[in-house]
Amino acid sequence: MHSALSIAGSDPTGGAGLQADLQVFRHFGVHAAAVPTALTIQDGSHVQRVLPVFPSVVLEQLRTTLSAVRPHAIKIGMLASDDVVRNVLLALAPLDPAVPVVIDPVLASSDGTPLLEKRAYGSLRDLAHGRRLLTPNWPEMEILVSADLPRKRDAEAAARELLDELVLDALLLKGGHREDDADDLFVTREGAGGGASVCEWLPGERLPGPPVHGTGCALSAAIAALLARGEGLREAVLSARAYVRRGIEQAHALANGARVLDFA
Ligand code: PLP
């Protein structure tokens, strides 16, 4: 059986983070392994506290899990602290470069609570270096490139630059936070040898209703699961987007009203 590993923060509501990733992995029929990087106290709408796991424990968990499971793909989500990021980087150093790593650069929750300390931004870039895919949303992208990206062509230029700078195979810039449309920008390289970057706008549609918790987590987990199964990157991105779209259409509300994706 194929297996995928999530390295992410715990969301006890089950709507986002590690708990969401595990459900997504199972939906796609891959064995679901998980290493928590942080505990959160949250109700699906507001994050009250973030408690990073001891960095040395993250390192030990990862070393043992990687050798026990040998995942076919890895998804990295919330990392909370600089020390955690550095230890994830250390643990992944011996990883076979053929294993695809999808990084969702989680910086803050939708209510604005920081989910990664600012001094970790440099280490996050180190961690992203040379990986298969980075999936920032628009605000995260603006922070990563230290620039406002008001127009689509600004985003294209910034994405190409970041792709080259971090030697990424691809970047998926999620447009859900934009005002005029919700298109995503997929930037990848021409040919297998890592040629010039190519931009493609994937049409997105903003679905009616209040926000749904955990969509970014589910998207990156779905891409990782599909890559673990051996799908190509573009196909994985397209199928994962369709899956999240269905999950939003069929979202249900928790007892407190917070809306979560349908993972089935
Ligand atoms: N909690 C955890 C553990 C997460 O990883 C994330 C997002 O990545 C969130 C909360 C934020 O979810 P939302 O953006 O829906 O608030």
XYZ file of C-alpha atoms and ligand atoms in Angstrom:
280
model
C 0.000 0.000 0.000
C 1.197 3.500 -0.745
C 1.746 5.755 2.236
C 1.872 9.464 2.907
C 3.185 11.353 5.916
C 1.778 14.592 7.275
C 4.002 16.842 9.357
C 1.556 19.408 10.727
C -0.200 20.969 13.687
C -3.038 19.309 15.567
C -6.538 20.760 15.240
C -8.718 18.977 17.818
C -11.949 19.973 16.007
C -10.943 17.621 13.192
C -11.490 20.318 10.567
C -7.922 21.327 9.746
C -4.308 20.384 10.387
C -3.160 16.854 11.060
C -6.632 15.488 11.758
C -7.861 16.753 8.381
C -4.780 15.409 6.586
C -5.322 11.899 7.956
C -8.906 11.866 6.682
C -7.827 13.137 3.268
C -5.081 10.483 3.003
C -7.603 7.757 3.759
C -10.052 9.189 1.220
C -7.376 8.688 -1.431
C -6.592 5.182 -0.210
C -3.074 5.741 1.084
C -1.757 4.709 4.472
C -1.818 7.809 6.702
C 1.188 8.572 8.891
C 1.425 11.735 10.980
C 3.938 13.632 13.087
C 2.467 16.534 15.096
C 4.499 19.729 15.246
C 2.206 21.668 17.576
C -0.923 21.421 19.651
C -3.553 24.089 19.193
C -6.521 25.072 21.303
C -9.211 26.223 18.889
C -12.928 25.967 18.121
C -12.855 25.856 14.330
C -13.132 29.643 13.986
C -10.639 31.043 16.496
C -7.251 29.749 17.574
C -6.771 30.438 21.279
C -3.329 28.949 21.877
C -0.457 27.339 20.011
C 1.940 25.034 21.829
C 4.867 23.823 19.709
C 5.954 20.233 20.324
C 9.475 19.970 21.769
C 11.725 20.306 18.685
C 13.868 17.323 19.726
C 10.700 15.210 19.973
C 9.681 16.256 16.443
C 13.140 15.200 15.258
C 13.004 11.839 17.008
C 9.463 11.134 15.842
C 10.387 11.948 12.271
C 13.560 9.857 12.234
C 11.745 6.825 13.609
C 8.603 7.297 11.495
C 10.511 7.878 8.265
C 12.475 4.670 8.678
C 9.401 2.695 9.806
C 6.946 3.928 7.156
C 9.152 5.095 4.259
C 6.380 7.367 2.930
C 5.880 7.758 -0.815
C 5.077 11.460 -0.323
C 5.188 14.021 2.488
C 2.953 16.972 3.245
C 4.256 19.704 5.552
C 1.796 22.132 7.143
C 1.876 24.243 10.305
C 5.291 24.269 12.006
C 4.784 26.856 14.789
C 8.366 27.672 15.750
C 11.782 28.233 14.228
C 13.251 25.360 16.245
C 10.596 22.986 14.916
C 11.300 24.060 11.314
C 15.025 23.494 11.800
C 14.478 20.050 13.259
C 12.158 19.053 10.414
C 14.883 20.169 8.002
C 17.442 18.089 9.906
C 15.197 15.019 9.910
C 14.520 15.282 6.178
C 18.207 15.688 5.251
C 18.711 11.959 4.485
C 15.394 11.720 2.584
C 15.597 10.239 -0.910
C 15.184 13.307 -3.185
C 12.744 11.289 -5.314
C 10.171 11.424 -2.482
C 7.893 14.379 -3.287
C 7.464 16.939 -0.527
C 4.497 19.342 -0.652
C 4.866 22.382 1.579
C 1.862 24.416 2.666
C 3.571 27.489 4.153
C 1.065 28.007 6.970
C 1.773 31.402 8.544
C -1.530 32.311 10.224
C -5.043 31.004 10.715
C -8.034 32.660 9.042
C -8.722 34.651 12.235
C -5.199 36.098 12.002
C -3.539 34.109 14.797
C 0.130 33.471 13.928
C 0.762 29.750 13.376
C 4.464 30.278 12.653
C 6.707 32.686 14.526
C 8.125 35.461 12.342
C 11.752 34.591 12.995
C 11.113 31.186 11.374
C 10.357 32.621 7.921
C 14.019 32.266 6.834
C 14.177 28.641 7.985
C 10.897 27.913 6.195
C 12.519 29.050 2.962
C 15.470 26.715 3.686
C 13.018 23.874 4.259
C 11.216 24.627 0.990
C 14.432 24.647 -1.038
C 14.439 22.070 -3.847
C 11.023 20.583 -2.963
C 8.292 19.402 -5.322
C 5.570 21.959 -4.556
C 4.880 25.046 -2.421
C 1.198 26.008 -1.926
C 0.964 29.552 -0.496
C -2.289 31.483 -0.398
C -2.179 35.087 -1.590
C -1.331 36.718 1.787
C 1.342 34.082 2.487
C 2.877 34.675 -0.950
C 3.020 38.446 -0.297
C 4.865 37.786 2.950
C 7.237 35.240 1.378
C 8.271 37.690 -1.358
C 7.987 40.838 0.830
C 5.812 42.618 -1.739
C 2.189 43.479 -2.437
C 0.802 41.594 -5.422
C -2.215 43.615 -6.528
C -2.447 42.280 -10.093
C -2.188 38.843 -11.639
C 0.913 39.805 -13.577
C 2.642 40.894 -10.351
C 1.860 37.439 -8.972
C 3.235 35.707 -12.050
C 6.535 37.571 -11.827
C 6.840 36.953 -8.080
C 5.972 33.266 -8.438
C 8.537 32.724 -11.187
C 11.151 34.475 -9.086
C 10.371 32.438 -5.980
C 10.344 29.216 -8.000
C 13.871 29.935 -9.224
C 15.146 31.241 -5.908
C 13.957 28.189 -3.956
C 14.681 25.762 -6.828
C 11.134 24.425 -6.562
C 9.623 22.073 -9.119
C 6.342 23.948 -8.900
C 4.329 26.509 -7.001
C 0.552 26.704 -6.572
C -0.561 30.190 -5.550
C -4.099 29.908 -4.183
C -6.386 32.745 -5.186
C -9.209 32.250 -2.682
C -8.311 35.448 -0.782
C -8.453 37.670 -3.890
C -11.288 40.105 -4.413
C -11.946 40.015 -8.165
C -11.665 36.284 -8.882
C -10.535 33.121 -7.118
C -8.221 31.727 -9.802
C -5.136 29.788 -8.704
C -1.753 30.262 -10.389
C 0.161 27.062 -11.133
C 3.802 27.682 -12.016
C 5.958 24.812 -13.056
C 8.968 24.093 -15.243
C 9.080 23.231 -18.888
C 10.344 19.700 -19.482
C 11.624 17.220 -16.929
C 15.106 18.724 -16.681
C 13.948 21.885 -14.901
C 13.702 24.345 -17.791
C 12.063 27.779 -17.938
C 9.055 28.412 -15.715
C 5.550 28.206 -17.180
C 2.503 29.964 -15.688
C -1.026 28.580 -15.916
C -4.124 30.161 -14.356
C -6.532 27.524 -13.070
C -10.032 28.983 -12.995
C -11.521 29.110 -9.529
C -14.995 29.966 -8.361
C -15.884 31.435 -5.001
C -18.611 29.252 -3.521
C -21.403 30.960 -1.551
C -21.710 30.702 2.231
C -19.572 31.407 5.279
C -15.893 30.370 5.260
C -14.981 26.700 5.481
C -12.188 25.729 7.883
C -9.173 23.717 6.721
C -9.413 24.021 2.932
C -5.689 24.778 2.498
C -4.704 21.814 4.687
C -6.960 19.458 2.725
C -5.683 20.682 -0.633
C -1.998 20.096 0.124
C -2.775 16.739 1.772
C -4.787 15.623 -1.266
C -1.943 16.574 -3.607
C 0.536 14.637 -1.426
C -1.751 11.572 -1.353
C -2.096 11.592 -5.135
C 1.661 12.008 -5.594
C 2.175 9.083 -3.180
C 0.013 7.031 -5.539
C 2.291 7.953 -8.412
C 0.181 10.570 -10.174
C 1.840 13.380 -12.086
C 2.012 16.767 -10.398
C -0.419 18.651 -12.642
C -2.988 15.840 -12.526
C -2.607 15.676 -8.739
C -3.173 19.431 -8.414
C -6.274 19.355 -10.622
C -7.811 16.327 -8.871
C -7.039 17.786 -5.427
C -8.744 21.068 -6.359
C -11.844 19.187 -7.528
C -11.857 17.176 -4.283
C -11.655 20.311 -2.104
C -14.346 21.998 -4.166
C -16.683 19.043 -3.558
C -15.723 19.108 0.121
C -16.714 22.787 0.340
C -20.003 22.212 -1.499
C -20.860 19.469 0.977
C -19.416 21.213 4.047
C -21.229 20.717 7.334
C -21.377 22.830 10.460
C -20.031 21.806 13.867
C -22.278 22.360 16.908
C -20.873 25.880 17.301
C -21.564 26.757 13.655
C -17.981 26.541 12.352
C -18.064 24.968 8.896
C -15.760 22.077 8.036
C -15.115 20.238 4.780
C -16.752 16.970 3.961
C -13.724 14.693 3.587
C -15.631 11.681 2.234
N -5.103 24.839 12.755
C -4.135 24.139 12.197
C -3.468 23.080 12.982
C -3.771 24.423 10.884
O -2.771 23.751 10.292
C -4.438 25.440 10.163
C -4.144 25.782 8.775
O -3.256 25.349 8.152
C -5.414 26.132 10.777
C -5.734 25.816 12.072
C -6.096 27.244 10.099
O -7.180 26.880 9.426
P -8.055 28.076 8.893
O -7.226 28.787 7.884
O -9.218 27.406 8.285
O -8.365 28.956 10.043
